[in-house]
Amino acid sequence: MPDPRAVDTGPERHHHAVPVEEVVAHLGSHRDRGLDEPVAVDRLARDGANTLPEARGEPLLRRVLLQFHNPLIYVLLAAALTTLLLGEYVDAAVILGVVLVNALVGFVQESKALAALESLRSMVRGEARVVRAGQRRTIASEHLVSGDLVALEPGEKVPADLRVVDATELLVDESSLTGESASIRKADAVLELAARVADRTNMLYAGSLVRAGTGRGLVVATAERTELGGIHRMVGGATVLATPLTSKLARFSSLLTVVIVALAVVAFVIGLLRGESAPEMFTAAVALAVGAIPEGLPAAVTITLAIGVKRMVRRRAVVRHLPAVETLGSTTVICTDKTGTLTTNEMTVRRVWTPDGELEATGQGYDPEGDLRRDGVRADLSTEAALRWCLTAGTDCNDAGVVRDGEDWTISGDPTEAAMKVVGLKGGPAATLDSETLRVATIPFDSERQYMATLHRRSSDGRHLVLVKGAVERVADLCDQWMRADGTVEPLDRAAVVDAVHRLAARGLRVLATGLVRDADPDDFTAEGLRGRVVLTGLQAMLDPPRPDVAAAVAACHAAGIEVKMITGDHAATAAAIADELGLDHRPADRRRVVTGTELASLPEDEYAATVAAAGVFARVSPGEKLRLVESLQSAGHVVAMTGDGVNDAPALRRADIGIAMGRGGTQVAQDAADMVLLDDDFTTIEAAVEEGRGVFDNLTKFIVWTLPTNMGEGLVILVAIVLGSELPILPTQILWINMTTAVVLGLMLAFEPREAGIMDRPPRAPDLPLLTRTLVWRTVFVAGLLVVGSWWIFISEQARGVDLAEARTAAVNLFVAVEVFYLYSCRSLVGPSWRLGLLSNRWIVGGVLVQVAAQAAFTYLPLMNAVFGTAPLDGAAWIRILGVAAAIALVISVDKLLALRLAARHAPHG
Ligand code: ATP
């Protein structure tokens, strides 16, 4: 089937079929200088921002209707309809009220949660690197206009539709557009007019991802005028609010509904057999069912998760997929990068080593004020050839920039490179190539290759030289010789280099080696061609201090039963020194293990898992190996959180239970693959997110612990009355009233509970823990039983005092609600007595209780309510008796809870 979009004949869609010069002219741009700023401003005003309209998601009506799509609600609706047909208007209205209030709360909360999640997407905003008026600039991609010249690098998302101007090994993943998962090579060319979108190899389409290589392109279409806009689809799809827990709950609700309906039917039949009237029995059975159904559950889950997401953002963690909120709470191991996550990524070269010995680099930060000293004496570059070439490699095999910004110095590009540039500046003009020598080709750095090389041509004599810098092992692989101070070249003494690296790395310094090919053949400028031709000129060792507070966050993780493992591309000794400084590995010093990527790769399958489990630091690991690491940890039963920032990290991020990408230093590919993005790239944020994740799960548990017993109690009161054949202590309409008010006004407020102290002092929650633990089942039965006994007790004892039926029932209802209020307070803490939390520490609960009290006052004293619900005013003494009994019940519940906690503590593995 031909793709209907394939051949497109609009004049603006011809860009692939004409030479790039024509496109440049057509768009009034320039192939090197790009657009001028005023032109760009005008075009932005004319064409509008480069954003796609919001994903439409579910239409409003459908979303409203979906609130009713739940077996629990179906039962309620059927009940309402039948009661209506029976002429029980009040009952019908109250049941409908229950349904509507819940649907409304659910709908409002869900919309808020969706909006919040959507707005989170925009927090991790796309940027584009453009050239305007000949200047490189980084702008928000929504400010791109047609004619803009855009530079692309691996890991970036193509921000608009572009015509390729030039490209080096540019590979692009267009799967979000065409479904084709293989990367496609892009280059400048003139193609047939009839070429289909998927075959236009000289075009780059918005939403596709740069996998490798670099290139420049001219914006030909923005916003909805792009191909992506044309097919009206937002990358990433619409947000969904489903998580493993919500599906578990959905299954649970279905099961519960069946049980409850069966009970109601049994009750109905028993009543009929006793000779009660069918309509009366029917309303009773309906009340039983309605009361027992925990219809607040779905809304509570959504609200709690949404609040969790918000709290995480406040702590600088942006959740991209909702299930992450939940999974975070059960994380058992965090695999983290070193550079930038555990450390500040603010590098300063402190030591330089050449085959003639070590030098000290003085100065602070990125300020190029300072010099190089050998044994305290300023080094003279004119007599130190190796040092000169070592610094030159650092300066000219480099894409970073260092600029003065008022008093401060700021950098652009990679901090490792910036540090090398700064130390080069400290070396003075001799430490850089002259202006006659131009860079003509580059082997770019990437995490797999671990070095970078540049080819330079001297215009005076046309000769070439190559500069190399990178990980010591990789550079040493290319070298057979090293250079001495007088410029002579000798065979490389590998042992001496290894020795120097160890000395420097043991201090936690990050060490890079530099190399030179003096008279290079441009044809040999390939990874293979360089082998054996490079002369090692020296080492540069830089300080990258640990971030403040990371040591404390690591300790908090350990206390919480979470292991922290470092996976880094850096040298084993550097990694180990930093890990020690941060207390990363909690095993005794003699059992700490550092494993390198090479060792891992050579391990037999059966030793792999044990080694991965035993090691705390993985050094010189390439992104490709991360996937296997994650899988190994997972098959050992771990719930793995893993950080990553590069293109090649994406598979591991996807595979991890929680993939974590960096918001500042990470690529868009990594961010797309991640479940969570750290806005500040900081390890402490991961720890904070885990803490919040645990808090969210706690609050959900609290709601469930509160709602199940109270709902069951509501159902049981009626069931017992029917079975005993006695007068109902609480009327069906009254049960419905309790049900309608308390779930929303009281129970939901638990979603706002602050985190409990000590939340990071317990082990992670087992992810397969059933929803209904034995403790919960017992609690449900016990509290429900107390509610039933309490309300019967009040009902009977009030009647014995001579009050009429309506008054006795009103007392029973108020007792029921009072116990629910007390029990709500008890549920605020899962791990200890709730009074420790303070009566007022959750304002929402205080507010909810006040509203409920007001509602009960109205229910008891307003004549209209008396008429509708069959209630009667109570006197002060009755209230004292009600509160007394409720308090006694609350006391019994507290004692039971404390006993259960004691018992759990005795059975816990760590006492
Ligand atoms: P982490 O994985 O913890 O972020 P890392 O920054 O050391 O650590 P990579 O960026 O993969 O990981 O770098 C691996 C190694 O490559 C570094 O240890 C360093 O020796 C070398 N290296 C880093 N940046 C450059 C660069 N711009 N040019 C040349 N070599 C580099």
CSV table of N, CA, C and O in Angstrom, one decimal, residues 360-409:
chain,number,residue,atom,x,y,z
A,360,GLU,N,53.0,20.4,39.5
A,360,GLU,CA,51.9,20.9,40.2
A,360,GLU,C,51.2,22.0,39.4
A,360,GLU,O,52.0,22.9,38.9
A,361,ALA,N,49.9,22.1,39.2
A,361,ALA,CA,49.2,23.2,38.6
A,361,ALA,C,48.6,24.0,39.7
A,361,ALA,O,47.8,23.5,40.4
A,362,THR,N,48.9,25.3,39.8
A,362,THR,CA,48.4,26.1,40.8
A,362,THR,C,47.1,26.8,40.3
A,362,THR,O,46.9,26.8,39.1
A,363,GLY,N,46.4,27.5,41.2
A,363,GLY,CA,45.2,28.2,40.7
A,363,GLY,C,43.9,27.6,41.2
A,363,GLY,O,43.9,26.5,41.8
A,364,GLN,N,42.8,28.3,40.9
A,364,GLN,CA,41.5,27.9,41.4
A,364,GLN,C,40.5,27.7,40.3
A,364,GLN,O,40.4,28.6,39.4
A,365,GLY,N,39.7,26.7,40.3
A,365,GLY,CA,38.6,26.5,39.4
A,365,GLY,C,39.0,26.7,37.9
A,365,GLY,O,40.0,26.3,37.5
A,366,TYR,N,38.1,27.4,37.2
A,366,TYR,CA,38.3,27.6,35.8
A,366,TYR,C,39.1,28.9,35.5
A,366,TYR,O,39.3,29.2,34.3
A,367,ASP,N,39.5,29.6,36.5
A,367,ASP,CA,40.2,30.8,36.3
A,367,ASP,C,41.6,30.4,35.8
A,367,ASP,O,42.4,29.7,36.5
A,368,PRO,N,42.1,30.9,34.6
A,368,PRO,CA,43.4,30.5,34.1
A,368,PRO,C,44.5,31.2,34.8
A,368,PRO,O,45.7,31.0,34.3
A,369,GLU,N,44.3,31.9,35.9
A,369,GLU,CA,45.4,32.5,36.6
A,369,GLU,C,46.1,31.3,37.4
A,369,GLU,O,45.4,30.6,38.1
A,370,GLY,N,47.4,31.2,37.2
A,370,GLY,CA,48.1,30.1,37.9
A,370,GLY,C,49.3,29.6,37.0
A,370,GLY,O,49.4,30.1,35.8
A,371,ASP,N,50.1,28.7,37.5
A,371,ASP,CA,51.2,28.2,36.6
A,371,ASP,C,51.5,26.8,36.9
A,371,ASP,O,50.8,26.1,37.7
A,372,LEU,N,52.5,26.3,36.2
A,372,LEU,CA,52.9,24.9,36.4
A,372,LEU,C,54.3,24.8,37.0
A,372,LEU,O,55.2,25.5,36.6
A,373,ARG,N,54.4,24.1,38.1
A,373,ARG,CA,55.6,24.1,38.8
A,373,ARG,C,56.2,22.6,39.0
A,373,ARG,O,55.4,21.7,39.4
A,374,ARG,N,57.5,22.6,38.7
A,374,ARG,CA,58.2,21.3,39.0
A,374,ARG,C,59.1,21.5,40.2
A,374,ARG,O,59.9,22.4,40.2
A,375,ASP,N,58.8,20.8,41.2
A,375,ASP,CA,59.5,21.0,42.5
A,375,ASP,C,59.5,22.4,43.0
A,375,ASP,O,60.5,23.0,43.4
A,376,GLY,N,58.4,23.1,42.8
A,376,GLY,CA,58.2,24.4,43.3
A,376,GLY,C,58.8,25.5,42.4
A,376,GLY,O,58.6,26.7,42.6
A,377,VAL,N,59.4,25.1,41.3
A,377,VAL,CA,60.0,26.0,40.3
A,377,VAL,C,59.1,26.1,39.1
A,377,VAL,O,58.7,25.0,38.5
A,378,ARG,N,58.8,27.3,38.6
A,378,ARG,CA,57.9,27.4,37.5
A,378,ARG,C,58.5,26.7,36.2
A,378,ARG,O,59.7,27.0,35.9
A,379,ALA,N,57.8,25.9,35.6
A,379,ALA,CA,58.3,25.1,34.4
A,379,ALA,C,58.5,26.1,33.2
A,379,ALA,O,57.7,27.0,33.0
A,380,ASP,N,59.6,25.8,32.5
A,380,ASP,CA,59.8,26.6,31.3
A,380,ASP,C,59.5,25.7,30.1
A,380,ASP,O,60.2,24.7,29.7
A,381,LEU,N,58.5,26.1,29.3
A,381,LEU,CA,58.0,25.2,28.2
A,381,LEU,C,59.0,25.1,27.1
A,381,LEU,O,59.0,24.2,26.3
A,382,SER,N,59.9,26.1,27.0
A,382,SER,CA,60.8,26.1,25.9
A,382,SER,C,61.8,25.0,26.0
A,382,SER,O,62.5,24.5,25.1
A,383,THR,N,62.0,24.5,27.3
A,383,THR,CA,62.9,23.4,27.5
A,383,THR,C,62.2,22.1,27.9
A,383,THR,O,62.8,21.1,28.3
A,384,GLU,N,60.9,22.1,27.8
A,384,GLU,CA,60.1,21.0,28.2
A,384,GLU,C,59.2,20.6,27.1
A,384,GLU,O,58.0,20.9,27.1
A,385,ALA,N,59.7,19.8,26.1
A,385,ALA,CA,58.9,19.5,24.9
A,385,ALA,C,57.7,18.6,25.3
A,385,ALA,O,56.6,18.9,24.8
A,386,ALA,N,57.9,17.6,26.1
A,386,ALA,CA,56.8,16.7,26.4
A,386,ALA,C,55.7,17.5,27.1
A,386,ALA,O,54.5,17.3,26.8
A,387,LEU,N,56.1,18.3,28.1
A,387,LEU,CA,55.0,19.1,28.8
A,387,LEU,C,54.3,20.0,27.8
A,387,LEU,O,53.1,20.1,27.9
A,388,ARG,N,55.1,20.6,26.9
A,388,ARG,CA,54.4,21.6,25.9
A,388,ARG,C,53.4,20.8,25.1
A,388,ARG,O,52.3,21.2,24.9
A,389,TRP,N,53.8,19.6,24.6
A,389,TRP,CA,52.9,18.9,23.7
A,389,TRP,C,51.7,18.3,24.5
A,389,TRP,O,50.6,18.1,24.1
A,390,CYS,N,52.0,18.0,25.8
A,390,CYS,CA,50.9,17.4,26.7
A,390,CYS,C,49.8,18.5,26.8
A,390,CYS,O,48.6,18.3,26.7
A,391,LEU,N,50.3,19.8,27.1
A,391,LEU,CA,49.3,20.9,27.3
A,391,LEU,C,48.7,21.2,26.0
A,391,LEU,O,47.5,21.5,25.9
A,392,THR,N,49.4,21.1,24.9
A,392,THR,CA,48.8,21.4,23.6
A,392,THR,C,47.7,20.5,23.2
A,392,THR,O,46.7,20.9,22.7
A,393,ALA,N,48.0,19.2,23.5
A,393,ALA,CA,46.9,18.2,23.2
A,393,ALA,C,45.7,18.6,24.0
A,393,ALA,O,44.5,18.5,23.5
A,394,GLY,N,45.9,19.0,25.3
A,394,GLY,CA,44.7,19.4,26.1
A,394,GLY,C,44.0,20.6,25.6
A,394,GLY,O,42.8,20.7,25.7
A,395,THR,N,44.8,21.5,24.9
A,395,THR,CA,44.2,22.7,24.5
A,395,THR,C,43.5,22.6,23.1
A,395,THR,O,42.4,23.1,22.9
A,396,ASP,N,44.2,21.9,22.2
A,396,ASP,CA,43.7,21.9,20.8
A,396,ASP,C,42.9,20.7,20.4
A,396,ASP,O,42.3,20.7,19.4
A,397,CYS,N,43.1,19.6,21.1
A,397,CYS,CA,42.3,18.4,20.8
A,397,CYS,C,41.1,18.6,21.8
A,397,CYS,O,40.9,17.9,22.8
A,398,ASN,N,40.2,19.6,21.5
A,398,ASN,CA,39.3,20.1,22.6
A,398,ASN,C,38.2,20.9,21.9
A,398,ASN,O,38.5,21.7,21.0
A,399,ASP,N,37.0,20.7,22.4
A,399,ASP,CA,35.9,21.5,21.8
A,399,ASP,C,35.2,22.4,22.8
A,399,ASP,O,34.2,23.0,22.6
A,400,ALA,N,35.8,22.5,24.0
A,400,ALA,CA,35.2,23.3,25.1
A,400,ALA,C,35.7,24.7,25.0
A,400,ALA,O,36.6,25.0,24.3
A,401,GLY,N,35.0,25.6,25.7
A,401,GLY,CA,35.4,27.0,25.7
A,401,GLY,C,35.4,27.5,27.1
A,401,GLY,O,34.7,27.0,28.0
A,402,VAL,N,36.3,28.4,27.4
A,402,VAL,CA,36.4,29.0,28.7
A,402,VAL,C,36.3,30.6,28.5
A,402,VAL,O,37.1,31.1,27.8
A,403,VAL,N,35.3,31.2,29.1
A,403,VAL,CA,35.2,32.7,28.9
A,403,VAL,C,35.0,33.4,30.3
A,403,VAL,O,34.5,32.8,31.2
A,404,ARG,N,35.5,34.6,30.3
A,404,ARG,CA,35.3,35.4,31.5
A,404,ARG,C,33.9,36.0,31.5
A,404,ARG,O,33.4,36.5,30.5
A,405,ASP,N,33.3,35.9,32.7
A,405,ASP,CA,32.0,36.4,32.8
A,405,ASP,C,31.9,37.2,34.0
A,405,ASP,O,31.7,36.8,35.1
A,406,GLY,N,32.3,38.6,33.9
A,406,GLY,CA,32.5,39.4,35.0
A,406,GLY,C,33.7,38.9,35.8
A,406,GLY,O,34.8,38.8,35.3
A,407,GLU,N,33.4,38.7,37.1
A,407,GLU,CA,34.5,38.2,38.0
A,407,GLU,C,34.8,36.7,37.8
A,407,GLU,O,35.9,36.3,38.0
A,408,ASP,N,33.7,36.0,37.3
A,408,ASP,CA,33.9,34.6,37.2
A,408,ASP,C,34.3,34.1,35.8
A,408,ASP,O,34.3,34.9,34.9
A,409,TRP,N,34.7,32.8,35.8
A,409,TRP,CA,35.0,32.2,34.5
A,409,TRP,C,34.0,31.1,34.3
A,409,TRP,O,33.7,30.3,35.2
